[in-house]
mmCIF file of C-alpha atoms and ligand atoms in Angstrom:
data_model
loop_
_atom_site.group_PDB
_atom_site.id
_atom_site.type_symbol
_atom_site.label_atom_id
_atom_site.label_comp_id
_atom_site.label_asym_id
_atom_site.label_seq_id
_atom_site.Cartn_x
_atom_site.Cartn_y
_atom_site.Cartn_z
ATOM 1 C CA VAL A 1 -4.220 16.681 -24.259
ATOM 2 C CA ARG A 2 -2.376 13.542 -25.355
ATOM 3 C CA ASP A 3 0.021 15.686 -27.408
ATOM 4 C CA LEU A 4 0.461 18.123 -24.556
ATOM 5 C CA PHE A 5 1.354 15.218 -22.278
ATOM 6 C CA ARG A 6 3.767 13.856 -24.885
ATOM 7 C CA ARG A 7 5.493 17.192 -25.251
ATOM 8 C CA ALA A 8 5.784 17.390 -21.485
ATOM 9 C CA GLY A 9 7.770 14.116 -21.627
ATOM 10 C CA ILE A 10 5.112 11.880 -20.027
ATOM 11 C CA ASP A 11 5.910 8.318 -21.221
ATOM 12 C CA THR A 12 2.342 7.089 -20.870
ATOM 13 C CA ALA A 13 0.778 10.161 -22.554
ATOM 14 C CA GLU A 14 -1.893 8.293 -24.502
ATOM 15 C CA LEU A 15 -2.992 6.032 -21.657
ATOM 16 C CA ASP A 16 -3.006 8.870 -19.124
ATOM 17 C CA ALA A 17 -5.102 11.113 -21.393
ATOM 18 C CA ARG A 18 -7.602 8.309 -21.955
ATOM 19 C CA LEU A 19 -7.932 7.369 -18.275
ATOM 20 C CA LEU A 20 -8.468 10.990 -17.264
ATOM 21 C CA ALA A 21 -11.009 11.516 -20.070
ATOM 22 C CA GLU A 22 -12.923 8.381 -19.033
ATOM 23 C CA ALA A 23 -13.123 9.656 -15.465
ATOM 24 C CA ALA A 24 -13.962 13.261 -16.401
ATOM 25 C CA PHE A 25 -16.770 12.326 -18.799
ATOM 26 C CA GLY A 26 -17.910 9.270 -16.845
ATOM 27 C CA LEU A 27 -17.570 7.045 -19.930
ATOM 28 C CA GLU A 28 -15.992 3.687 -20.646
ATOM 29 C CA ARG A 29 -13.280 3.393 -23.272
ATOM 30 C CA LEU A 30 -15.549 2.276 -26.139
ATOM 31 C CA GLU A 31 -18.202 4.889 -25.456
ATOM 32 C CA LEU A 32 -15.472 7.489 -25.488
ATOM 33 C CA VAL A 33 -14.405 6.398 -28.976
ATOM 34 C CA ASN A 34 -17.994 6.126 -30.278
ATOM 35 C CA ARG A 35 -18.951 9.572 -29.068
ATOM 36 C CA GLU A 36 -15.726 11.258 -30.157
ATOM 37 C CA ARG A 37 -17.516 13.510 -32.644
ATOM 38 C CA GLU A 38 -20.270 14.654 -30.321
ATOM 39 C CA PRO A 39 -19.771 17.989 -28.564
ATOM 40 C CA ALA A 40 -18.316 17.383 -25.117
ATOM 41 C CA PRO A 41 -20.513 18.414 -22.164
ATOM 42 C CA ALA A 42 -19.175 21.594 -20.508
ATOM 43 C CA GLU A 43 -19.039 20.054 -17.013
ATOM 44 C CA GLY A 44 -16.928 17.113 -18.201
ATOM 45 C CA LEU A 45 -14.686 19.375 -20.217
ATOM 46 C CA LYS A 46 -13.965 21.557 -17.219
ATOM 47 C CA GLN A 47 -13.169 18.480 -15.144
ATOM 48 C CA PHE A 48 -10.926 17.083 -17.903
ATOM 49 C CA GLU A 49 -8.987 20.347 -18.138
ATOM 50 C CA ALA A 50 -8.494 20.400 -14.377
ATOM 51 C CA TYR A 51 -7.260 16.784 -14.402
ATOM 52 C CA ALA A 52 -4.915 17.495 -17.342
ATOM 53 C CA ARG A 53 -3.439 20.508 -15.539
ATOM 54 C CA ARG A 54 -2.716 18.385 -12.451
ATOM 55 C CA ARG A 55 -1.084 15.662 -14.571
ATOM 56 C CA LEU A 56 1.108 18.270 -16.312
ATOM 57 C CA GLU A 57 2.245 19.431 -12.887
ATOM 58 C CA GLY A 58 3.527 15.914 -12.203
ATOM 59 C CA GLU A 59 0.659 14.388 -10.207
ATOM 60 C CA PRO A 60 0.272 10.690 -11.115
ATOM 61 C CA VAL A 61 -3.005 9.537 -12.708
ATOM 62 C CA VAL A 62 -3.804 7.204 -9.789
ATOM 63 C CA ARG A 63 -3.643 10.138 -7.368
ATOM 64 C CA ILE A 64 -5.894 12.266 -9.599
ATOM 65 C CA LEU A 65 -8.398 9.427 -9.881
ATOM 66 C CA GLY A 66 -8.002 8.639 -6.177
ATOM 67 C CA GLU A 67 -8.034 4.892 -6.679
ATOM 68 C CA GLN A 68 -5.597 2.044 -7.254
ATOM 69 C CA GLU A 69 -6.050 -1.661 -7.847
ATOM 70 C CA PHE A 70 -4.251 -4.096 -5.538
ATOM 71 C CA TRP A 71 -4.829 -7.851 -5.257
ATOM 72 C CA GLY A 72 -7.646 -7.394 -7.794
ATOM 73 C CA LEU A 73 -9.505 -4.964 -5.478
ATOM 74 C CA LYS A 74 -9.930 -1.208 -5.813
ATOM 75 C CA PHE A 75 -8.509 0.875 -2.979
ATOM 76 C CA ARG A 76 -9.460 4.520 -2.435
ATOM 77 C CA LEU A 77 -6.492 6.838 -1.717
ATOM 78 C CA ASN A 78 -6.054 10.234 -0.122
ATOM 79 C CA ALA A 79 -3.126 12.593 0.431
ATOM 80 C CA ALA A 80 -2.165 10.701 3.615
ATOM 81 C CA THR A 81 -1.856 7.280 1.975
ATOM 82 C CA LEU A 82 0.773 5.688 -0.204
ATOM 83 C CA VAL A 83 -0.354 4.323 -3.568
ATOM 84 C CA PRO A 84 -0.395 0.518 -3.061
ATOM 85 C CA ARG A 85 2.402 -1.082 -5.123
ATOM 86 C CA PRO A 86 2.192 -4.430 -6.938
ATOM 87 C CA ASP A 87 5.411 -5.529 -5.140
ATOM 88 C CA THR A 88 3.463 -5.573 -1.886
ATOM 89 C CA GLU A 89 1.226 -8.381 -3.200
ATOM 90 C CA LEU A 90 4.084 -10.747 -2.287
ATOM 91 C CA LEU A 91 3.423 -9.925 1.367
ATOM 92 C CA VAL A 92 -0.224 -10.934 0.889
ATOM 93 C CA GLU A 93 0.865 -14.196 -0.770
ATOM 94 C CA ARG A 94 3.214 -15.049 2.091
ATOM 95 C CA ALA A 95 0.516 -14.214 4.644
ATOM 96 C CA LEU A 96 -1.963 -16.552 2.938
ATOM 97 C CA ALA A 97 0.682 -19.280 2.989
ATOM 98 C CA VAL A 98 0.845 -19.144 6.797
ATOM 99 C CA LEU A 99 -2.898 -18.670 7.475
ATOM 100 C CA PRO A 100 -4.899 -21.901 7.145
ATOM 101 C CA PRO A 101 -8.055 -21.144 5.072
ATOM 102 C CA ALA A 102 -10.676 -22.233 7.613
ATOM 103 C CA ALA A 103 -8.958 -21.341 10.898
ATOM 104 C CA THR A 104 -9.862 -18.500 13.271
ATOM 105 C CA ARG A 105 -6.843 -16.230 13.463
ATOM 106 C CA ARG A 106 -5.940 -12.616 14.315
ATOM 107 C CA MET A 107 -3.469 -10.471 12.460
ATOM 108 C CA LEU A 108 -1.846 -7.085 12.995
ATOM 109 C CA ASP A 109 -0.795 -4.690 10.231
ATOM 110 C CA LEU A 110 1.576 -1.864 11.184
ATOM 111 C CA GLY A 111 1.553 1.290 9.033
ATOM 112 C CA THR A 112 -1.564 0.254 7.146
ATOM 113 C CA GLY A 113 -2.112 3.272 4.828
ATOM 114 C CA THR A 114 -5.041 2.362 2.549
ATOM 115 C CA GLY A 115 -5.368 -0.924 4.453
ATOM 116 C CA CYS A 116 -4.462 -2.794 1.275
ATOM 117 C CA ILE A 117 -2.511 -5.546 3.062
ATOM 118 C CA PRO A 118 -4.963 -6.667 5.779
ATOM 119 C CA ILE A 119 -8.093 -6.003 3.684
ATOM 120 C CA SER A 120 -6.798 -8.173 0.817
ATOM 121 C CA ILE A 121 -5.957 -10.950 3.273
ATOM 122 C CA LEU A 122 -9.359 -10.635 5.020
ATOM 123 C CA THR A 123 -11.176 -11.113 1.708
ATOM 124 C CA GLU A 124 -9.388 -14.470 1.352
ATOM 125 C CA ARG A 125 -9.748 -15.720 4.943
ATOM 126 C CA PRO A 126 -13.353 -15.559 6.237
ATOM 127 C CA ARG A 127 -12.500 -16.326 9.882
ATOM 128 C CA LEU A 128 -9.610 -13.903 10.213
ATOM 129 C CA GLY A 129 -9.783 -10.691 12.235
ATOM 130 C CA ALA A 130 -7.341 -7.808 11.696
ATOM 131 C CA VAL A 131 -6.069 -4.838 13.672
ATOM 132 C CA ALA A 132 -4.559 -2.059 11.533
ATOM 133 C CA VAL A 133 -2.319 0.661 13.012
ATOM 134 C CA ASP A 134 -1.243 3.970 11.493
ATOM 135 C CA LEU A 135 0.192 7.192 12.849
ATOM 136 C CA VAL A 136 -2.050 9.210 10.537
ATOM 137 C CA SER A 137 -5.779 9.290 11.278
ATOM 138 C CA GLU A 138 -6.662 10.317 7.681
ATOM 139 C CA ALA A 139 -5.004 7.085 6.496
ATOM 140 C CA LEU A 140 -7.117 5.073 8.940
ATOM 141 C CA GLU A 141 -10.280 6.782 7.645
ATOM 142 C CA MET A 142 -9.360 5.637 4.147
ATOM 143 C CA ALA A 143 -8.589 2.124 5.388
ATOM 144 C CA ARG A 144 -12.015 1.917 7.076
ATOM 145 C CA PHE A 145 -13.705 3.113 3.889
ATOM 146 C CA ASN A 146 -11.842 0.437 1.911
ATOM 147 C CA ALA A 147 -12.751 -2.269 4.443
ATOM 148 C CA GLU A 148 -16.425 -1.359 4.092
ATOM 149 C CA ARG A 149 -16.184 -1.314 0.341
ATOM 150 C CA HIS A 150 -14.789 -4.840 0.348
ATOM 151 C CA ARG A 151 -17.253 -6.058 3.007
ATOM 152 C CA VAL A 152 -14.749 -6.969 5.699
ATOM 153 C CA ALA A 153 -15.365 -4.003 8.038
ATOM 154 C CA SER A 154 -16.864 -6.169 10.810
ATOM 155 C CA ARG A 155 -13.540 -8.020 11.093
ATOM 156 C CA PHE A 156 -11.352 -4.931 10.667
ATOM 157 C CA ASP A 157 -10.316 -2.785 13.616
ATOM 158 C CA THR A 158 -8.190 0.389 13.346
ATOM 159 C CA ARG A 159 -5.908 1.853 16.020
ATOM 160 C CA HIS A 160 -4.374 5.298 15.844
ATOM 161 C CA GLY A 161 -0.781 5.761 17.038
ATOM 162 C CA SER A 162 2.857 4.890 16.559
ATOM 163 C CA TRP A 163 3.668 1.231 15.830
ATOM 164 C CA PHE A 164 2.828 -0.878 18.924
ATOM 165 C CA THR A 165 1.770 1.972 21.224
ATOM 166 C CA PRO A 166 -1.985 1.846 20.490
ATOM 167 C CA LEU A 167 -2.099 -1.898 21.280
ATOM 168 C CA GLU A 168 -3.001 -3.234 24.678
ATOM 169 C CA GLU A 169 -0.253 -4.721 26.782
ATOM 170 C CA GLY A 170 -0.108 -8.438 26.159
ATOM 171 C CA GLU A 171 -2.368 -8.188 23.083
ATOM 172 C CA ARG A 172 -1.028 -10.942 20.840
ATOM 173 C CA PHE A 173 -1.544 -11.970 17.214
ATOM 174 C CA ASP A 174 -0.933 -15.039 15.066
ATOM 175 C CA LEU A 175 0.578 -12.898 12.316
ATOM 176 C CA ALA A 176 2.028 -9.401 12.078
ATOM 177 C CA THR A 177 2.681 -7.693 8.757
ATOM 178 C CA SER A 178 4.226 -4.363 7.856
ATOM 179 C CA ASN A 179 5.332 -2.417 4.827
ATOM 180 C CA PRO A 180 6.989 0.380 6.787
ATOM 181 C CA PRO A 181 8.725 3.496 5.433
ATOM 182 C CA TYR A 182 12.145 2.234 4.265
ATOM 183 C CA ILE A 183 13.818 4.821 2.060
ATOM 184 C CA ASP A 184 16.858 6.747 3.373
ATOM 185 C CA THR A 185 15.986 10.361 4.037
ATOM 186 C CA ALA A 186 18.669 11.547 1.572
ATOM 187 C CA GLU A 187 17.454 9.245 -1.211
ATOM 188 C CA ILE A 188 13.918 10.672 -1.183
ATOM 189 C CA GLU A 189 15.134 13.806 -2.988
ATOM 190 C CA THR A 190 16.419 11.619 -5.842
ATOM 191 C CA LEU A 191 13.079 9.846 -6.493
ATOM 192 C CA MET A 192 10.788 10.525 -9.468
ATOM 193 C CA VAL A 193 8.678 13.662 -9.116
ATOM 194 C CA GLU A 194 5.507 11.517 -9.014
ATOM 195 C CA VAL A 195 6.718 9.866 -5.806
ATOM 196 C CA ARG A 196 8.747 12.684 -4.245
ATOM 197 C CA ASN A 197 6.059 15.336 -4.502
ATOM 198 C CA HIS A 198 2.902 13.259 -4.269
ATOM 199 C CA ASP A 199 3.458 10.356 -1.861
ATOM 200 C CA PRO A 200 3.358 11.379 1.815
ATOM 201 C CA HIS A 201 6.932 11.536 3.136
ATOM 202 C CA LEU A 202 5.860 9.894 6.376
ATOM 203 C CA ALA A 203 5.064 6.802 4.304
ATOM 204 C CA LEU A 204 8.516 6.791 2.695
ATOM 205 C CA ASP A 205 11.109 8.148 5.111
ATOM 206 C CA GLY A 206 12.927 5.376 6.953
ATOM 207 C CA GLY A 207 15.489 7.673 8.608
ATOM 208 C CA ALA A 208 19.214 8.127 7.926
ATOM 209 C CA ASP A 209 19.848 4.495 6.906
ATOM 210 C CA GLY A 210 16.247 3.570 6.006
ATOM 211 C CA LEU A 211 16.030 1.106 8.911
ATOM 212 C CA ASP A 212 14.437 3.158 11.720
ATOM 213 C CA ALA A 213 11.024 1.473 11.512
ATOM 214 C CA TYR A 214 12.540 -2.039 11.292
ATOM 215 C CA ARG A 215 14.504 -1.393 14.512
ATOM 216 C CA ILE A 216 11.313 -0.542 16.390
ATOM 217 C CA ILE A 217 9.281 -3.363 14.842
ATOM 218 C CA ALA A 218 11.992 -6.003 15.381
ATOM 219 C CA ALA A 219 12.355 -4.956 19.024
ATOM 220 C CA GLY A 220 8.625 -4.879 19.828
ATOM 221 C CA ALA A 221 7.003 -7.540 17.676
ATOM 222 C CA ARG A 222 7.668 -10.583 19.871
ATOM 223 C CA ASP A 223 5.688 -8.990 22.717
ATOM 224 C CA HIS A 224 2.661 -8.934 20.417
ATOM 225 C CA LEU A 225 3.019 -12.299 18.683
ATOM 226 C CA LYS A 226 1.697 -15.589 19.976
ATOM 227 C CA ALA A 227 4.063 -18.531 20.332
ATOM 228 C CA ASP A 228 4.923 -19.637 16.793
ATOM 229 C CA GLY A 229 3.465 -16.385 15.449
ATOM 230 C CA VAL A 230 4.916 -15.088 12.210
ATOM 231 C CA LEU A 231 6.252 -11.646 11.288
ATOM 232 C CA LEU A 232 6.271 -10.617 7.614
ATOM 233 C CA LEU A 233 8.045 -7.432 6.554
ATOM 234 C CA GLU A 234 8.315 -5.802 3.167
ATOM 235 C CA ILE A 235 11.834 -4.474 2.593
ATOM 236 C CA GLY A 236 13.757 -2.373 0.102
ATOM 237 C CA PHE A 237 15.637 -4.771 -2.183
ATOM 238 C CA THR A 238 19.038 -3.984 -0.602
ATOM 239 C CA GLN A 239 17.870 -4.396 2.993
ATOM 240 C CA ALA A 240 17.432 -8.187 3.411
ATOM 241 C CA LYS A 241 20.687 -8.717 5.295
ATOM 242 C CA ALA A 242 20.318 -5.757 7.625
ATOM 243 C CA VAL A 243 16.683 -6.528 8.457
ATOM 244 C CA SER A 244 17.424 -10.259 8.968
ATOM 245 C CA ARG A 245 20.221 -9.305 11.354
ATOM 246 C CA LEU A 246 17.891 -7.047 13.352
ATOM 247 C CA LEU A 247 15.330 -9.845 13.613
ATOM 248 C CA ALA A 248 17.921 -12.425 14.708
ATOM 249 C CA ALA A 249 19.287 -9.998 17.316
ATOM 250 C CA ASN A 250 15.764 -9.758 18.756
ATOM 251 C CA GLY A 251 15.330 -13.525 19.076
ATOM 252 C CA PHE A 252 13.382 -14.339 15.911
ATOM 253 C CA THR A 253 14.195 -17.641 14.177
ATOM 254 C CA ALA A 254 13.558 -19.272 10.770
ATOM 255 C CA ILE A 255 14.372 -15.970 9.072
ATOM 256 C CA GLN A 256 13.815 -16.170 5.315
ATOM 257 C CA THR A 257 13.949 -13.742 2.399
ATOM 258 C CA TRP A 258 11.421 -13.900 -0.450
ATOM 259 C CA ARG A 259 11.871 -12.440 -3.916
ATOM 260 C CA ASP A 260 9.328 -10.541 -5.996
ATOM 261 C CA LEU A 261 8.508 -11.278 -9.658
ATOM 262 C CA GLY A 262 11.402 -9.050 -10.704
ATOM 263 C CA GLY A 263 13.789 -11.345 -8.792
ATOM 264 C CA ARG A 264 14.499 -8.757 -6.104
ATOM 265 C CA ASP A 265 14.497 -9.374 -2.356
ATOM 266 C CA ARG A 266 11.147 -8.002 -1.185
ATOM 267 C CA VAL A 267 9.848 -9.750 1.941
ATOM 268 C CA VAL A 268 11.532 -11.100 5.066
ATOM 269 C CA SER A 269 9.658 -13.605 7.224
ATOM 270 C CA ALA A 270 10.503 -14.665 10.767
ATOM 271 C CA LEU A 271 9.114 -16.889 13.495
ATOM 272 C CA ASN A 272 8.498 -16.158 17.164
ATOM 273 C CA ALA A 273 9.517 -19.679 18.139
ATOM 274 C CA VAL A 274 8.304 -21.164 21.413
ATOM 275 C CA SER A 275 11.188 -21.481 23.832
ATOM 276 C CA THR A 276 11.255 -24.929 25.439
HETATM 277 C C1 SAM B 1 5.265 2.484 3.062
HETATM 278 S S1 SAM B 1 3.692 3.031 3.702
HETATM 279 C C2 SAM B 1 2.773 1.526 3.531
HETATM 280 C C3 SAM B 1 1.296 1.703 3.432
HETATM 281 C C4 SAM B 1 0.517 0.408 3.118
HETATM 282 N N1 SAM B 1 0.725 -0.591 4.157
HETATM 283 C C5 SAM B 1 0.933 -0.153 1.783
HETATM 284 O O1 SAM B 1 1.601 -1.186 1.755
HETATM 285 O O2 SAM B 1 0.586 0.432 0.742
HETATM 286 C C6 SAM B 1 4.046 3.159 5.436
HETATM 287 C C7 SAM B 1 2.883 3.547 6.347
HETATM 288 O O3 SAM B 1 3.379 3.650 7.683
HETATM 289 C C8 SAM B 1 2.771 4.745 8.337
HETATM 290 N N2 SAM B 1 3.651 5.172 9.431
HETATM 291 C C9 SAM B 1 4.763 5.941 9.375
HETATM 292 N N3 SAM B 1 5.287 6.094 10.604
HETATM 293 C C10 SAM B 1 4.488 5.380 11.455
HETATM 294 C C11 SAM B 1 4.516 5.136 12.858
HETATM 295 N N4 SAM B 1 5.451 5.672 13.641
HETATM 296 N N5 SAM B 1 3.552 4.361 13.384
HETATM 297 C C12 SAM B 1 2.580 3.822 12.619
HETATM 298 N N6 SAM B 1 2.503 4.006 11.280
HETATM 299 C C13 SAM B 1 3.449 4.784 10.712
HETATM 300 C C14 SAM B 1 2.583 5.778 7.249
HETATM 301 O O4 SAM B 1 1.576 6.721 7.596
HETATM 302 C C15 SAM B 1 2.209 4.890 6.053
HETATM 303 O O5 SAM B 1 0.822 4.704 5.976
#
């Protein structure tokens, strides 16, 4: 299988073959090596072949395994959810920086997918409550599963609908986060097959200029933030200026851009300052 993967041009052929074998046979790495010479059980073999076929068709290993690690926690995925990306951990870091450890606070996450952003933050802040919104109910099911898995379900509430629409009028939060779809529609066709064919397009497509979701969020967020509430947005690395401008035009202040470990602009933060 490793050689098949290599011939198919998969860069991580060896690792991918091992991860799929571990999952198919239900064995850890060392056991797999120790039992190499034993005949493989038919059930596991069938599973391994099925996994290998999917990988050869371009499906990423994380999608086949249905799980991805984020902020040191395992998140279950389905076809409706994006695979959580390490870049998004910067959003979690910035959120923790504005949430005092022992304070009672409420946060909102827009476009929650697997729930990786609010669930990671909830595990670090025992008195925080979170509301997570997504347009796709299958994503919210996954998010609820992940919240239970990480024992924060009692503080995690999901709402089904578009951006702010499932919230109550006047419902306000101390913090709002979002990693919205931000890729231009035309650019999606140029992405790697793993992303283009296997990530849900609703999670990627930010409209003609990639900024559709930011326009809606920038316009609506102040109605759902408390005085001095903070908005944290993940952005594509070329979008800092445009997103900052949208936020300023909607009355946000203290607008700052934060870079990821690769040195690229990744998060924009803004304050809903109290008007005096
Ligand atoms: C880029 S993904 C981010 C998922 C997750 N927060 C993460 O960081 O891995 C964007 C998410 O926004 C959701 N979404 C797209 N349009 C939406 C809308 N109009 N209202 C609410 N959520 C939406 C998608 O279903 C998807 O889960």
